[in-house]
Coordinates of C-alpha atoms and ligand atoms in Angstrom, one line a residue:
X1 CA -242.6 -131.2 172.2
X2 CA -245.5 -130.1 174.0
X3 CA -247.4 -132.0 177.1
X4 CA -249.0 -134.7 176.9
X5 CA -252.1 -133.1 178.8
X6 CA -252.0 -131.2 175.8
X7 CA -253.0 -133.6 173.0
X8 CA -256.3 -134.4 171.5
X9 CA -255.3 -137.8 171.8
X10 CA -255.1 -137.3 175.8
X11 CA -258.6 -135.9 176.1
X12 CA -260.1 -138.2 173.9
X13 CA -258.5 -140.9 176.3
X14 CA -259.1 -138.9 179.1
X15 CA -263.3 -139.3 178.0
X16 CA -263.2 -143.1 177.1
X17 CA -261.6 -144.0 180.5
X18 CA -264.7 -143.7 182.4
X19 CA -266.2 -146.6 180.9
X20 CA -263.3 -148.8 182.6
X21 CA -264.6 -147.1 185.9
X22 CA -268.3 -148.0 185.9
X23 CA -269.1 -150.5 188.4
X24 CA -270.7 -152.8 186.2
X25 CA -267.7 -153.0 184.0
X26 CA -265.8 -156.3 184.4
X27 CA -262.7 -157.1 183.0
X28 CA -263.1 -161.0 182.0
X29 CA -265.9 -160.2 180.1
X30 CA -264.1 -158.5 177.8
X31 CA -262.0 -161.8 177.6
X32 CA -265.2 -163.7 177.3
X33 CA -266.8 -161.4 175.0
X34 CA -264.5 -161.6 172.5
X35 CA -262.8 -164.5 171.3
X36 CA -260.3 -163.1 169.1
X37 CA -259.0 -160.9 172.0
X38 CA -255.9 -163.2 172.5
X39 CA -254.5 -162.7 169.1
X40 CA -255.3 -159.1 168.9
X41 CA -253.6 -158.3 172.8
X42 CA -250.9 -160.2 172.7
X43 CA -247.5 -159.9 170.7
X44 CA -244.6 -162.0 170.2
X45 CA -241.0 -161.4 169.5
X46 CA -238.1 -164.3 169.3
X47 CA -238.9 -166.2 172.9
X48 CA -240.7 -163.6 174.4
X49 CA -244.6 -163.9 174.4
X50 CA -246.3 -160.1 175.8
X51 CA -250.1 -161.2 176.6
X52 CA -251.7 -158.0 177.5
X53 CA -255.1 -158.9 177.1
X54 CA -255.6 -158.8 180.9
X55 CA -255.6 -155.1 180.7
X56 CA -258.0 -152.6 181.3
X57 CA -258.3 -152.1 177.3
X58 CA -260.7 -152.2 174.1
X59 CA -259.5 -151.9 171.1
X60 CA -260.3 -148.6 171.0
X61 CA -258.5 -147.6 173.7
X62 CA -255.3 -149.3 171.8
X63 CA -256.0 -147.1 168.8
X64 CA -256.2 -144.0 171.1
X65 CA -253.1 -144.7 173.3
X66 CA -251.1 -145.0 169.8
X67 CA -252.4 -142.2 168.7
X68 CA -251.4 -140.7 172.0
X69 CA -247.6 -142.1 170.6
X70 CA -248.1 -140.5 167.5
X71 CA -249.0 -137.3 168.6
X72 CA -246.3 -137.0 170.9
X73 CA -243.3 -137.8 168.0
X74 CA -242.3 -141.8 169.7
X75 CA -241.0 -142.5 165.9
X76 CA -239.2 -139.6 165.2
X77 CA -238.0 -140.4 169.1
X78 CA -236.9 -143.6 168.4
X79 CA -234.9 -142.9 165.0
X80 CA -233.5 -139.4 167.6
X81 CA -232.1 -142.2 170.0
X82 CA -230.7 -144.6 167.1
X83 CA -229.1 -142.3 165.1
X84 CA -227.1 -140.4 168.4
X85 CA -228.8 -137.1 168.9
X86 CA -228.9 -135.7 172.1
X87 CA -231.7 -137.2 173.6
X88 CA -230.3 -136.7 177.1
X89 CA -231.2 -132.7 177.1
X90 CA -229.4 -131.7 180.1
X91 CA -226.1 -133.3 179.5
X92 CA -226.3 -132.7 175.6
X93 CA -225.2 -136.3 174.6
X94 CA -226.7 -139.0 173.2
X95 CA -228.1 -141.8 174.8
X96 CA -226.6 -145.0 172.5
X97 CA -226.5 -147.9 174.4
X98 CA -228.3 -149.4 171.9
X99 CA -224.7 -149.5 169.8
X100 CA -223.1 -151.5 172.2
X101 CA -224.9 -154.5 171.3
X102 CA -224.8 -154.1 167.5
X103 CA -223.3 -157.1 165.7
X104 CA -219.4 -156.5 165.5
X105 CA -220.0 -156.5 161.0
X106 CA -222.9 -153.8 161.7
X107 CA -221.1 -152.2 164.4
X108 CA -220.8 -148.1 164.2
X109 CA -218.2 -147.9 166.4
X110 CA -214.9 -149.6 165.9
X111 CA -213.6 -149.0 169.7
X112 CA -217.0 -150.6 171.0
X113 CA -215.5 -154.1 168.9
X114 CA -211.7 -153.3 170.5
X115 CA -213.2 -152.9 173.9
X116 CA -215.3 -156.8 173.6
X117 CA -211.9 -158.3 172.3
X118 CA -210.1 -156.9 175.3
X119 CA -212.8 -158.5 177.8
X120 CA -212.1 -161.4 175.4
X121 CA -208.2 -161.1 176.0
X122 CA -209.0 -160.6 179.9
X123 CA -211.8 -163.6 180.0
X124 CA -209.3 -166.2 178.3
X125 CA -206.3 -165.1 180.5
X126 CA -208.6 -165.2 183.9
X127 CA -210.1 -168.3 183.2
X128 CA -207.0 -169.7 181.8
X129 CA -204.9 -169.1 184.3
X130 CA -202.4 -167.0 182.5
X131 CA -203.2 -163.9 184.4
X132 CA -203.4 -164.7 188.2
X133 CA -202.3 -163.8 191.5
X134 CA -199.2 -162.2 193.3
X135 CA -198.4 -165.9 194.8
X136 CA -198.9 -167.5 190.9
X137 CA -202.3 -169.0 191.9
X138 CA -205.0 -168.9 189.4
X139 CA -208.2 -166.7 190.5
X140 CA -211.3 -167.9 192.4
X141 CA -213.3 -165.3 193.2
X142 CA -213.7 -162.1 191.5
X143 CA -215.4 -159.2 193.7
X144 CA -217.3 -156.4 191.6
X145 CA -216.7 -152.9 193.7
X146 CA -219.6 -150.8 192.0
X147 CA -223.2 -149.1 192.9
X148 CA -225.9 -148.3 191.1
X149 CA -225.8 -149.1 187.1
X150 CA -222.2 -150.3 187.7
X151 CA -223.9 -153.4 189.9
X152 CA -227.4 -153.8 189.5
X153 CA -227.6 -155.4 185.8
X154 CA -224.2 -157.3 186.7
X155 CA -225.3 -158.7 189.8
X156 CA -228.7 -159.9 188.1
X157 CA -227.1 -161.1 184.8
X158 CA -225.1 -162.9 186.9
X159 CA -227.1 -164.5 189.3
X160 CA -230.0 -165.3 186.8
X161 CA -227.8 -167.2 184.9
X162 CA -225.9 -169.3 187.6
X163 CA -226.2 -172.8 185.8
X164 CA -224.2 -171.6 182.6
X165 CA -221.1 -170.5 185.4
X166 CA -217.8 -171.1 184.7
X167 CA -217.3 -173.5 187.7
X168 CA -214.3 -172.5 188.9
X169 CA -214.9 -168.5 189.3
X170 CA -217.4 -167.4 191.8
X171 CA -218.4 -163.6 191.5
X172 CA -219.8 -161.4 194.6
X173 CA -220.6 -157.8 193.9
X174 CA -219.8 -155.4 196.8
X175 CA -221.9 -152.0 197.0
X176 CA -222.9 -150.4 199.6
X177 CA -220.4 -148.4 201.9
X178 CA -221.8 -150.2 204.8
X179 CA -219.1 -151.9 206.1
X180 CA -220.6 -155.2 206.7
X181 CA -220.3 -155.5 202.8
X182 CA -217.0 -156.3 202.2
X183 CA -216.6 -157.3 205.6
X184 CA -218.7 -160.2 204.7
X185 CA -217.9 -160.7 201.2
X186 CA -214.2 -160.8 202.2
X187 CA -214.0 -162.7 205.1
X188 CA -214.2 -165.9 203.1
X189 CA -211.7 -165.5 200.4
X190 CA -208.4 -165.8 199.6
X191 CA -206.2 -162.7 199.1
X192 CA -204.3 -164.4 196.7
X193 CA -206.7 -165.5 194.3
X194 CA -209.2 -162.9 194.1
X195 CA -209.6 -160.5 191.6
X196 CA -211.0 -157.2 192.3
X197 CA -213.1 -155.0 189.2
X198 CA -213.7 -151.2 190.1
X199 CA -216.8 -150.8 188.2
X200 CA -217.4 -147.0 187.9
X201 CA -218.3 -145.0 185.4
X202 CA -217.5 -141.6 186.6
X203 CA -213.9 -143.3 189.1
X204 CA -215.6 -140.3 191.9
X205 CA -218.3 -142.2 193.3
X206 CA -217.4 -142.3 197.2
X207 CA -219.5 -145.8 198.0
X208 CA -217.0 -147.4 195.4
X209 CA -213.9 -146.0 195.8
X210 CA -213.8 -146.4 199.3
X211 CA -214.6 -150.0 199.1
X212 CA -211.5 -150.0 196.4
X213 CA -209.2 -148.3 199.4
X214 CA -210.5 -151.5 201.8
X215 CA -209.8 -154.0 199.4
X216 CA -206.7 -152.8 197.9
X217 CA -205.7 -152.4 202.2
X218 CA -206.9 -156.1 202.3
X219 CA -204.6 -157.6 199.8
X220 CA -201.6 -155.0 200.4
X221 CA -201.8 -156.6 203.9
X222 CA -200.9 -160.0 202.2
X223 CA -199.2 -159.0 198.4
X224 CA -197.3 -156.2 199.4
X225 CA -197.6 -152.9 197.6
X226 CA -196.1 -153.6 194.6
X227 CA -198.2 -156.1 193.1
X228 CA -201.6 -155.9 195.0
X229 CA -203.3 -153.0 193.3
X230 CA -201.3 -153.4 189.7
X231 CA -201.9 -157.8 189.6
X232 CA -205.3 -157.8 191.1
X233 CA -207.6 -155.0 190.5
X234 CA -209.5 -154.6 187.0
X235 CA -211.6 -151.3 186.6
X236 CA -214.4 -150.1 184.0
X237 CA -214.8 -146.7 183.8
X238 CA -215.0 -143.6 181.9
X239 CA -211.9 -141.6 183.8
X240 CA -209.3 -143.6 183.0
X241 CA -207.1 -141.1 184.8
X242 CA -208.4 -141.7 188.2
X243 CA -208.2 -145.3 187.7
X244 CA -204.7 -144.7 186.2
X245 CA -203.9 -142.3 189.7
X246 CA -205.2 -145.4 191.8
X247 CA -202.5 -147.7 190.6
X248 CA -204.8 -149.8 188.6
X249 CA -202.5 -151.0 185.1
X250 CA -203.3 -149.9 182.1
X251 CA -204.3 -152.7 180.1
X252 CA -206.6 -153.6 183.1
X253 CA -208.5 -150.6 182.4
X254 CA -211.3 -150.8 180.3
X255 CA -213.6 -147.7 179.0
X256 CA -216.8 -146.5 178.8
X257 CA -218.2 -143.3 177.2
X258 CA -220.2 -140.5 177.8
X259 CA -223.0 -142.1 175.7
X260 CA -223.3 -144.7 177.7
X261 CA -225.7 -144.4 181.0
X262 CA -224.7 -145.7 184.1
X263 CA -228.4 -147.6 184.5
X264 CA -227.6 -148.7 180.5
X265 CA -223.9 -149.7 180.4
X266 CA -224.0 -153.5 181.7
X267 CA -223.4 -154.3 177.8
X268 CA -220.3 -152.4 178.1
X269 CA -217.2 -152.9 180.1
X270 CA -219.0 -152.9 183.2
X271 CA -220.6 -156.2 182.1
X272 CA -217.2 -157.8 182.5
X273 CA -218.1 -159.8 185.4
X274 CA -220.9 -161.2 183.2
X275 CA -218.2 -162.3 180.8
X276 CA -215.5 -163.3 183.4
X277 CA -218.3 -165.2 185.3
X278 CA -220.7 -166.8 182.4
X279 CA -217.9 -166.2 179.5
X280 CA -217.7 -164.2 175.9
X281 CA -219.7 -166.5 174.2
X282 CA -222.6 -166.2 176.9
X283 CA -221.9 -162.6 176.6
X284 CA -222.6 -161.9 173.4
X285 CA -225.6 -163.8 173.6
X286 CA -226.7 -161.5 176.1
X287 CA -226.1 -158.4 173.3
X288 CA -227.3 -160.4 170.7
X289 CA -230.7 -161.2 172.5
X290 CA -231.1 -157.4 173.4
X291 CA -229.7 -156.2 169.7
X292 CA -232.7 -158.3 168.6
X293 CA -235.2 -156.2 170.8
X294 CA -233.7 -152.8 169.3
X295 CA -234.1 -154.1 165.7
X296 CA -237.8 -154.8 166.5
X297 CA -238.1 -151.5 168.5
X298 CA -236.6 -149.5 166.2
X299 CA -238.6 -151.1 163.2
X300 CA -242.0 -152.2 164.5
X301 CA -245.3 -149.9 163.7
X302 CA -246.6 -148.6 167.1
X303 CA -249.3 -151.1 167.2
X304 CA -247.6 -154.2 167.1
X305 CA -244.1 -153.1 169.1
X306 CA -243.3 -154.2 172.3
X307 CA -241.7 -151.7 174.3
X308 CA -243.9 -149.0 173.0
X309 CA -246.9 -151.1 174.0
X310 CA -245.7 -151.5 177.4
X311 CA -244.9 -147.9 177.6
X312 CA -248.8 -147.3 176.9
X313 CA -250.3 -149.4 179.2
X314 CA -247.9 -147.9 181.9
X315 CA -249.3 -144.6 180.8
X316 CA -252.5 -145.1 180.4
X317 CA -253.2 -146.1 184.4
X318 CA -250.5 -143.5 185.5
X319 CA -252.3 -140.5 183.9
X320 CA -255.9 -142.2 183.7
X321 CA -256.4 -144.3 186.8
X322 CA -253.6 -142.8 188.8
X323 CA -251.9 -146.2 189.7
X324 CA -250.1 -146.0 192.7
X325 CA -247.4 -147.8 191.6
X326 CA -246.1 -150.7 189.6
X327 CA -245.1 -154.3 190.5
X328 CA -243.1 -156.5 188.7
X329 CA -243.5 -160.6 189.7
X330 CA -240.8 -162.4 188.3
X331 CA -242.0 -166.2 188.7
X332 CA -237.9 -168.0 188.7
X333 CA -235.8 -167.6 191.3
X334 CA -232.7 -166.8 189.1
X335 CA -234.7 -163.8 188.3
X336 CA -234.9 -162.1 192.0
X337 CA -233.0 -159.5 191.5
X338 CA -235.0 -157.9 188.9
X339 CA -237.1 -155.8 190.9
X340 CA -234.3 -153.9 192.3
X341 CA -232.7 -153.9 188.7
X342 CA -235.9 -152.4 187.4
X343 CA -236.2 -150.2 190.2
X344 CA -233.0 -147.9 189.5
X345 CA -234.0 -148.3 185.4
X346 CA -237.5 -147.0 185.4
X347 CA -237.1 -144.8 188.9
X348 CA -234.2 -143.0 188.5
X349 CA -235.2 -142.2 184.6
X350 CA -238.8 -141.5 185.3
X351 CA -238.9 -140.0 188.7
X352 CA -238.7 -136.2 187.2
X353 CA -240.7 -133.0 187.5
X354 CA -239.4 -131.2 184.7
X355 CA -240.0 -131.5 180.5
X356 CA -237.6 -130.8 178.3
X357 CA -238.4 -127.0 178.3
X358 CA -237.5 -127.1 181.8
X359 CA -241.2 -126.3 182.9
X360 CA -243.1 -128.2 185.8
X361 CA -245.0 -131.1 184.3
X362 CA -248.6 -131.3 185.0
X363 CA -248.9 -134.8 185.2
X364 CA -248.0 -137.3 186.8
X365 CA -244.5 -139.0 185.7
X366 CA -242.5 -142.6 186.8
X367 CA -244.3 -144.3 189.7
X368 CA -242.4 -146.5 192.5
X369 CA -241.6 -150.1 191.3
X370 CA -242.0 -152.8 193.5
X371 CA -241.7 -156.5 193.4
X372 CA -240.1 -159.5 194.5
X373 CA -240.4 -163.5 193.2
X374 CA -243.4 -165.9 192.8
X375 CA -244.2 -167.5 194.3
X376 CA -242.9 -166.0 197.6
X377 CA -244.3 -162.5 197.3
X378 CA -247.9 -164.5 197.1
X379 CA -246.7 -165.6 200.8
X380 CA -246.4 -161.8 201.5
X381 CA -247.2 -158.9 199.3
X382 CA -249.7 -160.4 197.0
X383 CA -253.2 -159.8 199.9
X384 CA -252.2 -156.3 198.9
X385 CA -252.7 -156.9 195.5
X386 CA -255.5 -158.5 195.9
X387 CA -257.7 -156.7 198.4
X388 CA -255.9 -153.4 199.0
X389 CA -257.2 -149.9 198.5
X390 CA -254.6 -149.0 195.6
X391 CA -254.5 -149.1 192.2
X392 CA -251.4 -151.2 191.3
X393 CA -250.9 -153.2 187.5
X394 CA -248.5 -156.1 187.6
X395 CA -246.2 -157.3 184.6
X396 CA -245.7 -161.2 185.4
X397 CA -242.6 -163.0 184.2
X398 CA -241.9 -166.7 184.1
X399 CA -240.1 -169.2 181.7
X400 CA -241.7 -172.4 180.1
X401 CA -239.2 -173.9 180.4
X402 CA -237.8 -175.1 184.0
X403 CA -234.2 -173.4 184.6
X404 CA -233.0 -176.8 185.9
X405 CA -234.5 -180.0 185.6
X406 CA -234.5 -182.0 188.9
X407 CA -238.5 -181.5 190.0
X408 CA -240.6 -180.8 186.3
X409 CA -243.8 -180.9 188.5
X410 CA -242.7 -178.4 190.7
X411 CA -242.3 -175.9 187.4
X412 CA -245.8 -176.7 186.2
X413 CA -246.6 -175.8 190.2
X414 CA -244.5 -173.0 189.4
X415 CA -246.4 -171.4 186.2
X416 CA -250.0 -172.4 187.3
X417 CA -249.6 -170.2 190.4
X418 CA -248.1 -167.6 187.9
X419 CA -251.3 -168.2 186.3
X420 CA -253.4 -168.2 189.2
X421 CA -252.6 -164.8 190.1
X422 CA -253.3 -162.6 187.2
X423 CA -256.5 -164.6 186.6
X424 CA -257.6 -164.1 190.3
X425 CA -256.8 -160.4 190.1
X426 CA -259.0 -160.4 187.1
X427 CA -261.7 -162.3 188.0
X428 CA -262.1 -161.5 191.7
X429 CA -264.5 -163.6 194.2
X430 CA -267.7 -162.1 195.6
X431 CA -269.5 -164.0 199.1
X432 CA -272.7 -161.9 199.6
X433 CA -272.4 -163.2 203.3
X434 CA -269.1 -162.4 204.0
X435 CA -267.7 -159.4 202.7
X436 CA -263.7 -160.0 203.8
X437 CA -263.7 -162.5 201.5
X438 CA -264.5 -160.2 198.1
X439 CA -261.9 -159.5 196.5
X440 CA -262.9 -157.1 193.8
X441 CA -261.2 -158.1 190.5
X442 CA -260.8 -155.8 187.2
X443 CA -257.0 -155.6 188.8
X444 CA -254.8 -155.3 185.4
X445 CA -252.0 -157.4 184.4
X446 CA -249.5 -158.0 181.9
X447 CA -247.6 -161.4 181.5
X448 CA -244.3 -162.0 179.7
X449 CA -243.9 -165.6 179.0
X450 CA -239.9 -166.2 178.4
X451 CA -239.7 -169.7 176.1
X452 CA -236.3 -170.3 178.4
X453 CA -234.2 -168.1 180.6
X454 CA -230.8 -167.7 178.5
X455 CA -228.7 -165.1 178.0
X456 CA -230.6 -164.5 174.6
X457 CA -233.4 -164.2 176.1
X458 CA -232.5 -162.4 179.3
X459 CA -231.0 -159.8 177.0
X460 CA -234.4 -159.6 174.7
X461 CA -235.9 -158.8 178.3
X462 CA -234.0 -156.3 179.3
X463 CA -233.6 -154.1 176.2
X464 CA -237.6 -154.6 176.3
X465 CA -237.6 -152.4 179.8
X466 CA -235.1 -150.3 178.5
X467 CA -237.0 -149.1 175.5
X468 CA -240.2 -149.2 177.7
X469 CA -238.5 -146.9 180.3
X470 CA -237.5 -144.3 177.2
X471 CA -241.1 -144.5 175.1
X472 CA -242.6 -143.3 178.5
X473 CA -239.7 -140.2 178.7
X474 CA -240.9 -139.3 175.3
X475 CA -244.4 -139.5 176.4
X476 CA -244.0 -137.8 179.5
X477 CA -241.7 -135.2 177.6
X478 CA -239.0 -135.8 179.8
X479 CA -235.6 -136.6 179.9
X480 CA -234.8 -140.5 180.8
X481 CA -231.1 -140.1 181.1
X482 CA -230.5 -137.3 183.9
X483 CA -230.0 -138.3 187.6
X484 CA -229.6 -134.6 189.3
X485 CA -231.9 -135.6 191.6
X486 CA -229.2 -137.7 193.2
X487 CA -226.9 -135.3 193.6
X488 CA -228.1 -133.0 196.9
X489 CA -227.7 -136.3 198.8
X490 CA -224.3 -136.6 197.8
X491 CA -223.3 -133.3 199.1
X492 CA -225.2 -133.6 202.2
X493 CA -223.7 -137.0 203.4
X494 CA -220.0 -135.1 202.3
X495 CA -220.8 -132.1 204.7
X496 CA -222.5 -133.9 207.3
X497 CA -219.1 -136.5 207.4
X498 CA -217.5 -133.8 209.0
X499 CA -219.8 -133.7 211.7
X500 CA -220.3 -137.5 212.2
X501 CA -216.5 -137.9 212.5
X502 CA -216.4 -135.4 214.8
X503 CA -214.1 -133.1 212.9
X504 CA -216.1 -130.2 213.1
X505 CA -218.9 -129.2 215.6
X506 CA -222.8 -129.6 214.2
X507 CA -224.1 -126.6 215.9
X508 CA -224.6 -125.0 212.8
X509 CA -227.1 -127.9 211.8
X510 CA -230.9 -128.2 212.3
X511 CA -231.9 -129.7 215.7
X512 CA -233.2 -133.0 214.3
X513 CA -229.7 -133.3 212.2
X514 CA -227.9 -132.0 215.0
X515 CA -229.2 -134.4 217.6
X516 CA -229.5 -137.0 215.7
X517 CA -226.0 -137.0 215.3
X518 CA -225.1 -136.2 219.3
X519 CA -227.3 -139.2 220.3
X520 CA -225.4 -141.9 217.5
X521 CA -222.0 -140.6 218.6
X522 CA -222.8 -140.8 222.1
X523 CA -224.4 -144.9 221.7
X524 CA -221.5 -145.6 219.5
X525 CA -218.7 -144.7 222.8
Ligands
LIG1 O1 -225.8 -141.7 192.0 C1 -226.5 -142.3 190.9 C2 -225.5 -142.9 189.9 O2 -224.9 -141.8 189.3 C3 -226.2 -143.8 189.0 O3 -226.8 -143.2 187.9 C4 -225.0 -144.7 188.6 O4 -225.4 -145.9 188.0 C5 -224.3 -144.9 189.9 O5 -224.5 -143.6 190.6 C6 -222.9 -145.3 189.9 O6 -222.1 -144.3 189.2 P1 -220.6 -144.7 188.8 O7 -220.7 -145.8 187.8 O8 -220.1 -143.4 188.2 O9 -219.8 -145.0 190.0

């Protein structure tokens, strides 16, 4: 695979993009222009409507940016990540999440269907009752003890779909090593009906497994040793040894695989406080809804598929206009974590320097994502948008329908200011007599429009990023599924521990390090 840079496809684009940089050129005409623009930008699969006629775009450049696809292999790609070759280079292993939400009578792999009908087994005995506490209580509150993919999709899966909760489990997800955490989290349960899950893929990472020390400290304190860790903790992970070595029982320990990436595997066991907290059926609603997205992936031409279009459009201002970055505006509440979700999918698979040869790229690669809810970030972020100095496209994101139904006028309020944004970073506004008042317009946009927020749907939604986040990679000729970039930090915070404990003198450090660390030991006396 060569760089993109390198295509007749890329030059050809690189030629046709000055057109969108005239200052005559304005973007609603090309709305106005052309009636049929609707149907032929725009794209819809199951509940999920993609208008992306707001976009800096002719159908020309469409035709060019799939070429672009074409000439950088996104088909043979796509079949390379269905069918398990090693997509992810620099581990040599495949990338297969998509297999995890195959129906169980399509299903590849038989110990993906044994490891749903143990969650099954462990839903039904939670919510039942039949497994509980040392004291013979039934569970409350289950606390997920995970970082990074082993959180993020949990947390939002289960927080954007708080109205289908079983009602007598709450969930909290503990991440950070910051105490004030579990401090927090803790200090208003029970010890004898909560239920810990140790949500790690790897069992190593320190930010979890120290939290799984506190809390196993926490209920040992009440329990006793012999049943705290064995009755109350629950772990997902690849190494079931270390969760084995930890105390944690063995038919409380569910697996993972190599093939699975962290930022990829809430459809696996480490969605088990999706299940425990929205149950199975919900679940598997949630697979179902993204299975339906990989079908259509895998199977749509370039032209008319989803993820690949999004991947084009993200590529098109990253290597053509040089966007700045990318913001994501989820208009529901329920869906306020998916910035932060998005941010670890798209930055930590994107954010590399390297292709696949293992040569410097010479283009640019992932941008920072950035976002938060409508209507609040209008209230904040959005004069940014609007008047700043950056380049910066926006995917909007609501649901026609409202997520509860107390206030319907309030969810009409709710999409028209969805509305109002994209169209006024379109259009703009132009005062001759008072120039702090233009706002300059062409300002691209995409708009999802979700028919409800369900797990189907949610699940539609997030294999859509997903497959987004890997078209780029291919793009980009890079690898979506590495994270070494992570790793210096790790071994930086472990050396500098010592240090910070006061274990070992720092005079071996540099002086901002060094001092740094005198100054916090000596405030914190
Ligand atoms: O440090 C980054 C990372 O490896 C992520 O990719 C991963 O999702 C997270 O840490 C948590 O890893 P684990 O599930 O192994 O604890």
């Amino acid at each position: 695979m060569n760089s993109p840079t390198e295509t007749s496809a890329w030059q050809s684009l690189q030629l046709h993009s000055a057109q969108f940089k005239h200052p005559d050129f304005k973007l609603v005409q090309l709305l106005n222009s052309t009636p049929e623009r609707f149907q032929q930008f725009s794209l819809r699969h199951d509940n999920l409507l993609l208008d992306f006629s707001k976009n800096l775009a002719t159908a020309e450049t469409l035709d060019l940016l799939v070429e672009l696809a074409l000439q950088q292999q996104v088909p043979a790609a796509i079949e390379a990540m269905f069918t398990g070759a090693h997509i992810n280079h620099s581990e040599q292993r495949p990338a297969l999440h998509v297999a995890l939400r195959e129906p169980p009578a399509a299903s590849r792999f038989p110990v993906v269907q044994t490891t749903l009908d143990r969650m099954q087994a462990l839903v039904n005995a939670v919510q039942s009752g039949t497994k509980c506490g040392f004291s013979g209580k039934p569970f409350t509150d289950i606390v997920n003890l995970g970082v990074g993919g082993s959180d993020l999709g949990p947390a939002l899966v289960v927080s954007a779909l708080q109205p289908s909760r079983n009602q007598q489990l709450r969930t909290h997800f503990v991440s950070n090593i910051d105490p004030a955490h579990i401090d927090g989290v803790l200090a208003a349960l029970n010890p004898e009906t909560t239920l810990f899950i140790v949500a790690s893929k790897t069992f190593t990472t320190l930010e979890t497994l120290h939290n799984a020390q506190f809390a196993r400290h926490w209920l040992e304190a009440h329990a006793g040793a012999a049943a705290a860790v064995p009755r109350h903790f629950l772990a997902a992970t690849a190494n079931a040894e270390a969760a084995l070595a930890f105390g944690i029982d063995n038919t409380h320990i569910l697996p993972l695989w190599d093939w699975v990436g962290g930022r990829f595997s809430m459809w696996s066991a480490i969605g088990l406080p999706i299940a425990l907290t929205l149950g199975m059926k919900s679940f598997r609603q949630l697979l179902a809804g993204a299975h339906s997205m990989d079908q259509h992936f895998y199977s749509a031409e370039p032209r008319h598929n989803m993820p690949v279009l999004l991947a084009l459009i993200a590529i098109w201002y990253r290597g053509f206009f040089d966007s700045h970055s990318s913001a994501v505006i989820p208009y529901s509440q329920a869906l306020r974590l998916l910035p932060t979700y998005l941010q670890q999918l798209s930055m930590e698979s994107l954010g590399k320097s390297v292709d696949a040869s293992h040569r410097p790229v010479t283009h640019l690669t992932g941008e920072p994502v950035w976002g938060a809810v409508g209507t609040d970030i209008q209230h904040s972020c959005g004069q940014l948008l609007h008047q700043g100095s950056n380049f910066i496209p926006v995917d909007f994101i609501v649901a026609a329908k409202a997520t509860t139904t107390t206030d319907k006028v309030a969810h009409q309020q709710l999409l028209a200011n969805c509305l109002g944004q994209s169209l006024a970073l379109m259009q703009g506004y132009r005062d001759e007599n008072a120039p702090f008042r233009n706002l300059a317009g062409n300002k691209p946009s995409n708009t999802l429009l979700m028919k409800a927020l369900d797990p189907y749907n949610l699940g539609s939604l997030l294999a859509l990023y997903e497959h987004k986040v890997y078209v780029q990679s291919v793009i980009w000729n890079i690898n979506a599924f590495d994270q070494w970039g992570v790793e210096l930090g790790k071994k930086m915070s472990r050396e500098l521990f010592v240090a910070v404990s006061g274990q070992q003198a720092n005079t071996a450090l540099d002086a901002s390090t060094r001092n740094l660390i005198d100054c916090a030991r000596d405030w914190d006396k």
